Amino acid sequence: MFHISSQKKYWTFDNEESLEQLRYEANQKYRNKMLASGKPGVSDAVFLEAHEENVLFRHYEKRLLDFCNAFKPVMPKSVVGTAIMYFRRFYLNNSLMEYHPRTIMLICAYLSCKVDEFNVSSTQFVGNLVQESAAGQERALEQILEYELLLIQQLNFHLVVHTPYRPMEGLLIDIKTRYPLLENPESLRKSVDDFLTRVTLTDSGLLFPPSQIAMTAILNSASRAGLSMESYLTECMGLKEDKETLLKMYDAMRRIKSLMKKYELPKPDEVNAYKVKLERVHADFGTNSNMYRGESVYGLHKINK
Amino acid sequence: MTPEMDDQGCPRCKTTKYRNPSLKLMVNVCGHTLCESCVDMLFVRGSGNCVQCDTPLRKSNFRVQLFEDPAVDKEVEIRKKVLKIYNKRDFDFSNLREYNDYLERVEEIVYNLTNNLEVEGTKQIMEAYQRENRDIIQKNKAKLTREQEELEELLLLEQQGNEQRRLETLQEEQRQLQAKRKSKQALLDELERSHVPATILLAQHKDRAAQLETQIEKQKQVVKTTIFSTGIPMGQTVSLLTVNRLEEVLYHYQPIHMHTYGPPVPELEQLGRLGYLNHVRTAQPQDMAGGYNSGLACHRAIQDAFSGLFHPLG
């Protein structure tokens, strides 16, 4: 359950500023490490800034979402949500320059399939990388298996992710049972799904409990459809007397909605510019295992230091 | 074939151990084994050398092997010899450290002799020790023999006690058998002689037999136990260390209270009554066979929906 989960204890933060701070620190840590190592060609300008990393992060996140949606067999939504959450959590404490998002993205999806018990064999998984040849798929699989442990480690072994999909189902059932004022909750389902997909691309999962996100989704869709659901909170949830909690709820919902509004797809020219920079960094300073074919274990040890 | 039979082949005739499980292996001072027949054969020809290591041997040095590994037997022999000389006991030393050092020295000597390391040097050490501590060794030897005698006496007493008891019970049984026979005989006699009708005689006989039985029972019980099996005589007050009385607070069970940060979830059993189950997919017969019912999925969804709903945020 969420209230005793590691997600609530360790991966729910108070506000967006603390998230920004963590990402900034991860970026700084990598920069300082590289500057201190004294490799040739190292200078401040070569590295990406935190906001540039953010653009690239959103780009790769969208690609992860597309990959999961195009996955055969069809991936359940909770698996997709878990994969994106892993991706987000990983890059909260690590810089994109240290580990290339292209690899990490695939590993997140792979791990999420395993954790959520959506059984896909590894060959089937890499078979979904349609643009690669068979050899390319092999190499991708090798990379995945190599970095999988690293991912688990950076997630601090907290692998269970509570996505808002089940709370959404639960709330719909509750509305149908106890709230006859709303005539056809099923009509809301499509827009709620849409809302939830969009919300996973924001930081809401790291800030709010999944039940609150689901509640926001439902109330938002209802108001969009012109149906009033205010009394649901006051009557059914018993919050008529408890003004404080009610206010807090409204506040949370407002914040979630504003996060959603702020999200925008990254612009292609920006993305390309930063991508070039990223590739440069990885080519020059990265321990890219594709280069050290025979020493890939060595490479892993170096990173884990 | 059990692994023990398979284990040790005689190094000389190789097969005889398997064919003849009762054949015993003998060990000698060099730590190598030979079966009984090979031992005889070896000394028939007058030569006394070990097959594997070629050390000169005497027939008297062969002992029946007690352990699976002949090296262990060898060590046991050496240890016995060493301990005949190094026979100090723990009260011969002033403190524990000295006793432990002494034991360490003994072990080193045994180890060296067993593994044929510095045999000469070790033997010299042993002789030196023997010369220095001659009288202590004698004293301890005497003490040891005395203790052993005492132990043997006790054992003997116990055995005698057992024997006596056994004889007594035998005699009892004999007596009872005889008594029964006598009463039977008496019955027959009376049936012959007396004029009283047979049924009455039979009844009398039965009575008497019953009485005899109860008498025997009583006798058995009369054997009073005066002594517990541990040797403490009954009725003796044994003073034990006083046990401190522990006063503890009685434990009261408190059910776990889980803070869900959300509205209360209805109980699993109430879900049907409250109408939740109408909005969940009904369970198929194949699901229900495994113990699943729609209430479980419904309950989980509601729990997840309500958990953390009122979670306080920063």
GROMACS .gro file of N, CA, C and O in nm, chain A residues 144-227:
model
  336
  144ILE      N    1   2.201  -0.361  -2.199
  144ILE     CA    2   2.094  -0.361  -2.099
  144ILE      C    3   2.135  -0.444  -1.978
  144ILE      O    4   2.127  -0.400  -1.864
  145LEU      N    5   2.184  -0.565  -2.007
  145LEU     CA    6   2.217  -0.653  -1.897
  145LEU      C    7   2.333  -0.598  -1.815
  145LEU      O    8   2.341  -0.619  -1.694
  146GLU      N    9   2.420  -0.523  -1.882
  146GLU     CA   10   2.534  -0.469  -1.811
  146GLU      C   11   2.496  -0.362  -1.711
  146GLU      O   12   2.545  -0.357  -1.599
  147TYR      N   13   2.405  -0.275  -1.754
  147TYR     CA   14   2.373  -0.160  -1.669
  147TYR      C   15   2.254  -0.183  -1.578
  147TYR      O   16   2.217  -0.096  -1.500
  148GLU      N   17   2.193  -0.302  -1.587
  148GLU     CA   18   2.071  -0.324  -1.509
  148GLU      C   19   2.096  -0.310  -1.359
  148GLU      O   20   2.021  -0.245  -1.288
  149LEU      N   21   2.208  -0.369  -1.317
  149LEU     CA   22   2.237  -0.363  -1.174
  149LEU      C   23   2.260  -0.221  -1.129
  149LEU      O   24   2.221  -0.180  -1.019
  150LEU      N   25   2.325  -0.143  -1.216
  150LEU     CA   26   2.349  -0.002  -1.184
  150LEU      C   27   2.217   0.071  -1.163
  150LEU      O   28   2.201   0.149  -1.067
  151LEU      N   29   2.122   0.042  -1.250
  151LEU     CA   30   1.993   0.110  -1.238
  151LEU      C   31   1.927   0.077  -1.104
  151LEU      O   32   1.880   0.164  -1.031
  152ILE      N   33   1.927  -0.054  -1.073
  152ILE     CA   34   1.864  -0.096  -0.948
  152ILE      C   35   1.931  -0.028  -0.829
  152ILE      O   36   1.867   0.017  -0.735
  153GLN      N   37   2.064  -0.018  -0.838
  153GLN     CA   38   2.140   0.044  -0.730
  153GLN      C   39   2.102   0.191  -0.715
  153GLN      O   40   2.081   0.240  -0.605
  154GLN      N   41   2.092   0.261  -0.829
  154GLN     CA   42   2.062   0.404  -0.821
  154GLN      C   43   1.919   0.429  -0.778
  154GLN      O   44   1.886   0.537  -0.732
  155LEU      N   45   1.833   0.327  -0.795
  155LEU     CA   46   1.697   0.339  -0.742
  155LEU      C   47   1.694   0.303  -0.595
  155LEU      O   48   1.587   0.297  -0.535
  156ASN      N   49   1.812   0.276  -0.541
  156ASN     CA   50   1.825   0.239  -0.401
  156ASN      C   51   1.744   0.113  -0.368
  156ASN      O   52   1.694   0.098  -0.258
  157PHE      N   53   1.732   0.027  -0.470
  157PHE     CA   54   1.661  -0.100  -0.456
  157PHE      C   55   1.513  -0.082  -0.421
  157PHE      O   56   1.448  -0.178  -0.383
  158HIS      N   57   1.459   0.037  -0.438
  158HIS     CA   58   1.316   0.057  -0.417
  158HIS      C   59   1.246   0.038  -0.550
  158HIS      O   60   1.236   0.131  -0.630
  159LEU      N   61   1.201  -0.083  -0.576
  159LEU     CA   62   1.154  -0.115  -0.709
  159LEU      C   63   1.004  -0.106  -0.726
  159LEU      O   64   0.955  -0.106  -0.836
  160VAL      N   65   0.929  -0.102  -0.616
  160VAL     CA   66   0.784  -0.099  -0.629
  160VAL      C   67   0.740   0.045  -0.648
  160VAL      O   68   0.770   0.131  -0.567
  161VAL      N   69   0.670   0.068  -0.758
  161VAL     CA   70   0.622   0.203  -0.788
  161VAL      C   71   0.470   0.199  -0.788
  161VAL      O   72   0.410   0.113  -0.853
  162HIS      N   73   0.408   0.291  -0.715
  162HIS     CA   74   0.262   0.298  -0.711
  162HIS      C   75   0.216   0.400  -0.814
  162HIS      O   76   0.238   0.520  -0.798
  163THR      N   77   0.157   0.350  -0.921
  163THR     CA   78   0.110   0.440  -1.026
  163THR      C   79  -0.035   0.476  -0.997
  163THR      O   80  -0.103   0.407  -0.920
  164PRO      N   81  -0.087   0.583  -1.062
  164PRO     CA   82  -0.224   0.626  -1.029
  164PRO      C   83  -0.335   0.544  -1.094
  164PRO      O   84  -0.451   0.574  -1.072
  165TYR      N   85  -0.298   0.439  -1.172
  165TYR     CA   86  -0.404   0.370  -1.247
  165TYR      C   87  -0.500   0.293  -1.157
  165TYR      O   88  -0.621   0.298  -1.176
  166ARG      N   89  -0.444   0.217  -1.059
  166ARG     CA   90  -0.536   0.142  -0.974
  166ARG      C   91  -0.620   0.233  -0.885
  166ARG      O   92  -0.740   0.209  -0.867
  167PRO      N   93  -0.559   0.340  -0.826
  167PRO     CA   94  -0.645   0.433  -0.751
  167PRO      C   95  -0.756   0.491  -0.838
  167PRO      O   96  -0.868   0.511  -0.790
  168MET      N   97  -0.724   0.512  -0.966
  168MET     CA   98  -0.827   0.566  -1.054
  168MET      C   99  -0.942   0.468  -1.065
  168MET      O  100  -1.060   0.507  -1.055
  169GLU      N  101  -0.911   0.341  -1.085
  169GLU     CA  102  -1.016   0.240  -1.092
  169GLU      C  103  -1.097   0.237  -0.964
  169GLU      O  104  -1.221   0.232  -0.965
  170GLY      N  105  -1.023   0.242  -0.852
  170GLY     CA  106  -1.091   0.237  -0.723
  170GLY      C  107  -1.186   0.353  -0.704
  170GLY      O  108  -1.299   0.337  -0.656
  171LEU      N  109  -1.139   0.473  -0.745
  171LEU     CA  110  -1.225   0.590  -0.730
  171LEU      C  111  -1.347   0.580  -0.818
  171LEU      O  112  -1.458   0.615  -0.777
  172LEU      N  113  -1.330   0.527  -0.938
  172LEU     CA  114  -1.446   0.511  -1.026
  172LEU      C  115  -1.547   0.417  -0.964
  172LEU      O  116  -1.668   0.443  -0.965
  173ILE      N  117  -1.498   0.308  -0.906
  173ILE     CA  118  -1.590   0.214  -0.842
  173ILE      C  119  -1.662   0.283  -0.726
  173ILE      O  120  -1.785   0.269  -0.710
  174ASP      N  121  -1.586   0.360  -0.650
  174ASP     CA  122  -1.646   0.427  -0.535
  174ASP      C  123  -1.752   0.527  -0.579
  174ASP      O  124  -1.860   0.536  -0.520
  175ILE      N  125  -1.720   0.601  -0.687
  175ILE     CA  126  -1.817   0.700  -0.738
  175ILE      C  127  -1.943   0.630  -0.782
  175ILE      O  128  -2.055   0.671  -0.750
  176LYS      N  129  -1.926   0.520  -0.854
  176LYS     CA  130  -2.044   0.448  -0.901
  176LYS      C  131  -2.128   0.397  -0.786
  176LYS      O  132  -2.251   0.392  -0.796
  177THR      N  133  -2.062   0.358  -0.676
  177THR     CA  134  -2.138   0.302  -0.564
  177THR      C  135  -2.201   0.410  -0.479
  177THR      O  136  -2.318   0.399  -0.440
  178ARG      N  137  -2.121   0.513  -0.445
  178ARG     CA  138  -2.171   0.603  -0.342
  178ARG      C  139  -2.215   0.739  -0.393
  178ARG      O  140  -2.263   0.820  -0.316
  179TYR      N  141  -2.194   0.767  -0.521
  179TYR     CA  142  -2.220   0.903  -0.566
  179TYR      C  143  -2.314   0.898  -0.686
  179TYR      O  144  -2.272   0.913  -0.800
  180PRO      N  145  -2.440   0.877  -0.663
  180PRO     CA  146  -2.533   0.863  -0.776
  180PRO      C  147  -2.557   0.994  -0.852
  180PRO      O  148  -2.612   0.992  -0.961
  181LEU      N  149  -2.509   1.106  -0.796
  181LEU     CA  150  -2.530   1.234  -0.865
  181LEU      C  151  -2.464   1.236  -1.001
  181LEU      O  152  -2.513   1.297  -1.096
  182LEU      N  153  -2.349   1.168  -1.009
  182LEU     CA  154  -2.281   1.161  -1.138
  182LEU      C  155  -2.339   1.043  -1.212
  182LEU      O  156  -2.327   0.929  -1.169
  183GLU      N  157  -2.399   1.070  -1.327
  183GLU     CA  158  -2.477   0.962  -1.387
  183GLU      C  159  -2.393   0.857  -1.454
  183GLU      O  160  -2.415   0.738  -1.436
  184ASN      N  161  -2.298   0.901  -1.537
  184ASN     CA  162  -2.224   0.799  -1.610
  184ASN      C  163  -2.074   0.819  -1.595
  184ASN      O  164  -2.011   0.881  -1.681
  185PRO      N  165  -2.016   0.767  -1.488
  185PRO     CA  166  -1.871   0.788  -1.470
  185PRO      C  167  -1.788   0.727  -1.583
  185PRO      O  168  -1.678   0.773  -1.610
  186GLU      N  169  -1.839   0.623  -1.648
  186GLU     CA  170  -1.761   0.560  -1.754
  186GLU      C  171  -1.730   0.657  -1.867
  186GLU      O  172  -1.627   0.645  -1.934
  187SER      N  173  -1.816   0.754  -1.886
  187SER     CA  174  -1.792   0.849  -1.994
  187SER      C  175  -1.666   0.929  -1.969
  187SER      O  176  -1.605   0.980  -2.062
  188LEU      N  177  -1.629   0.941  -1.844
  188LEU     CA  178  -1.509   1.018  -1.811
  188LEU      C  179  -1.380   0.942  -1.838
  188LEU      O  180  -1.273   0.999  -1.842
  189ARG      N  181  -1.396   0.809  -1.854
  189ARG     CA  182  -1.275   0.725  -1.851
  189ARG      C  183  -1.171   0.767  -1.953
  189ARG      O  184  -1.053   0.774  -1.923
  190LYS      N  185  -1.216   0.799  -2.074
  190LYS     CA  186  -1.118   0.829  -2.178
  190LYS      C  187  -1.036   0.952  -2.142
  190LYS      O  188  -0.914   0.952  -2.152
  191SER      N  189  -1.104   1.059  -2.101
  191SER     CA  190  -1.028   1.180  -2.070
  191SER      C  191  -0.943   1.162  -1.946
  191SER      O  192  -0.835   1.220  -1.934
  192VAL      N  193  -0.990   1.080  -1.853
  192VAL     CA  194  -0.908   1.053  -1.735
  192VAL      C  195  -0.779   0.983  -1.775
  192VAL      O  196  -0.670   1.018  -1.730
  193ASP      N  197  -0.792   0.883  -1.861
  193ASP     CA  198  -0.672   0.812  -1.909
  193ASP      C  199  -0.575   0.908  -1.973
  193ASP      O  200  -0.454   0.903  -1.949
  194ASP      N  201  -0.632   0.994  -2.057
  194ASP     CA  202  -0.549   1.091  -2.126
  194ASP      C  203  -0.473   1.179  -2.026
  194ASP      O  204  -0.352   1.200  -2.038
  195PHE      N  205  -0.548   1.228  -1.927
  195PHE     CA  206  -0.488   1.311  -1.822
  195PHE      C  207  -0.374   1.238  -1.754
  195PHE      O  208  -0.266   1.293  -1.734
  196LEU      N  209  -0.399   1.112  -1.719
  196LEU     CA  210  -0.298   1.037  -1.644
  196LEU      C  211  -0.173   1.014  -1.728
  196LEU      O  212  -0.061   1.018  -1.675
  197THR      N  213  -0.193   0.992  -1.860
  197THR     CA  214  -0.075   0.975  -1.944
  197THR      C  215   0.008   1.102  -1.945
  197THR      O  216   0.131   1.100  -1.936
  198ARG      N  217  -0.062   1.215  -1.955
  198ARG     CA  218   0.011   1.341  -1.958
  198ARG      C  219   0.078   1.370  -1.824
  198ARG      O  220   0.185   1.430  -1.818
  199VAL      N  221   0.014   1.328  -1.716
  199VAL     CA  222   0.069   1.359  -1.585
  199VAL      C  223   0.198   1.281  -1.558
  199VAL      O  224   0.286   1.327  -1.485
  200THR      N  225   0.212   1.161  -1.620
  200THR     CA  226   0.335   1.086  -1.597
  200THR      C  227   0.456   1.156  -1.656
  200THR      O  228   0.569   1.131  -1.614
  201LEU      N  229   0.432   1.245  -1.755
  201LEU     CA  230   0.545   1.316  -1.812
  201LEU      C  231   0.587   1.436  -1.727
  201LEU      O  232   0.684   1.504  -1.759
  202THR      N  233   0.513   1.461  -1.617
  202THR     CA  234   0.553   1.569  -1.527
  202THR      C  235   0.616   1.511  -1.401
  202THR      O  236   0.627   1.389  -1.387
  203ASP      N  237   0.656   1.600  -1.313
  203ASP     CA  238   0.718   1.556  -1.188
  203ASP      C  239   0.618   1.517  -1.081
  203ASP      O  240   0.657   1.493  -0.967
  204SER      N  241   0.489   1.513  -1.116
  204SER     CA  242   0.386   1.492  -1.012
  204SER      C  243   0.406   1.363  -0.936
  204SER      O  244   0.379   1.355  -0.816
  205GLY      N  245   0.457   1.259  -1.006
  205GLY     CA  246   0.473   1.131  -0.939
  205GLY      C  247   0.570   1.138  -0.822
  205GLY      O  248   0.564   1.057  -0.730
  206LEU      N  249   0.664   1.237  -0.831
  206LEU     CA  250   0.762   1.249  -0.723
  206LEU      C  251   0.715   1.343  -0.614
  206LEU      O  252   0.784   1.363  -0.515
  207LEU      N  253   0.597   1.405  -0.632
  207LEU     CA  254   0.556   1.506  -0.535
  207LEU      C  255   0.426   1.471  -0.464
  207LEU      O  256   0.403   1.513  -0.352
  208PHE      N  257   0.339   1.395  -0.534
  208PHE     CA  258   0.206   1.371  -0.478
  208PHE      C  259   0.176   1.222  -0.470
  208PHE      O  260   0.225   1.145  -0.551
  209PRO      N  261   0.090   1.181  -0.375
  209PRO     CA  262   0.049   1.041  -0.371
  209PRO      C  263  -0.036   1.009  -0.493
  209PRO      O  264  -0.109   1.095  -0.542
  210PRO      N  265  -0.027   0.885  -0.543
  210PRO     CA  266  -0.099   0.850  -0.664
  210PRO      C  267  -0.250   0.865  -0.651
  210PRO      O  268  -0.319   0.894  -0.749
  211SER      N  269  -0.303   0.848  -0.530
  211SER     CA  270  -0.448   0.862  -0.516
  211SER      C  271  -0.490   1.007  -0.538
  211SER      O  272  -0.597   1.033  -0.596
  212GLN      N  273  -0.406   1.100  -0.495
  212GLN     CA  274  -0.439   1.242  -0.518
  212GLN      C  275  -0.435   1.274  -0.666
  212GLN      O  276  -0.519   1.349  -0.718
  213ILE      N  277  -0.336   1.218  -0.735
  213ILE     CA  278  -0.326   1.242  -0.879
  213ILE      C  279  -0.450   1.188  -0.949
  213ILE      O  280  -0.509   1.252  -1.036
  214ALA      N  281  -0.493   1.068  -0.907
  214ALA     CA  282  -0.612   1.009  -0.970
  214ALA      C  283  -0.735   1.094  -0.943
  214ALA      O  284  -0.818   1.115  -1.032
  215MET      N  285  -0.743   1.142  -0.819
  215MET     CA  286  -0.858   1.226  -0.784
  215MET      C  287  -0.860   1.352  -0.869
  215MET      O  288  -0.965   1.393  -0.921
  216THR      N  289  -0.740   1.413  -0.885
  216THR     CA  290  -0.732   1.532  -0.969
  216THR      C  291  -0.779   1.501  -1.109
  216THR      O  292  -0.855   1.578  -1.170
  217ALA      N  293  -0.732   1.387  -1.160
  217ALA     CA  294  -0.768   1.351  -1.298
  217ALA      C  295  -0.919   1.343  -1.313
  217ALA      O  296  -0.977   1.398  -1.408
  218ILE      N  297  -0.983   1.277  -1.217
  218ILE     CA  298  -1.129   1.256  -1.230
  218ILE      C  299  -1.203   1.388  -1.218
  218ILE      O  300  -1.292   1.420  -1.299
  219LEU      N  301  -1.165   1.467  -1.117
  219LEU     CA  302  -1.238   1.594  -1.098
  219LEU      C  303  -1.218   1.687  -1.216
  219LEU      O  304  -1.311   1.755  -1.261
  220ASN      N  305  -1.095   1.687  -1.268
  220ASN     CA  306  -1.065   1.771  -1.384
  220ASN      C  307  -1.150   1.731  -1.504
  220ASN      O  308  -1.213   1.815  -1.571
  221SER      N  309  -1.153   1.601  -1.532
  221SER     CA  310  -1.231   1.555  -1.648
  221SER      C  311  -1.378   1.587  -1.630
  221SER      O  312  -1.448   1.624  -1.726
  222ALA      N  313  -1.426   1.572  -1.505
  222ALA     CA  314  -1.567   1.600  -1.481
  222ALA      C  315  -1.598   1.747  -1.508
  222ALA      O  316  -1.697   1.780  -1.574
  223SER      N  317  -1.508   1.836  -1.458
  223SER     CA  318  -1.536   1.978  -1.479
  223SER      C  319  -1.523   2.014  -1.626
  223SER      O  320  -1.596   2.098  -1.677
  224ARG      N  321  -1.429   1.948  -1.697
  224ARG     CA  322  -1.417   1.972  -1.841
  224ARG      C  323  -1.546   1.936  -1.913
  224ARG      O  324  -1.587   2.003  -2.008
  225ALA      N  325  -1.605   1.822  -1.866
  225ALA     CA  326  -1.730   1.778  -1.930
  225ALA      C  327  -1.849   1.856  -1.880
  225ALA      O  328  -1.963   1.827  -1.919
  226GLY      N  329  -1.823   1.948  -1.792
  226GLY     CA  330  -1.933   2.032  -1.744
  226GLY      C  331  -2.013   1.970  -1.633
  226GLY      O  332  -2.119   2.018  -1.596
  227LEU      N  333  -1.964   1.859  -1.576
  227LEU     CA  334  -2.038   1.796  -1.467
  227LEU      C  335  -1.979   1.842  -1.335
  227LEU      O  336  -1.857   1.849  -1.319
   0.00000   0.00000   0.00000
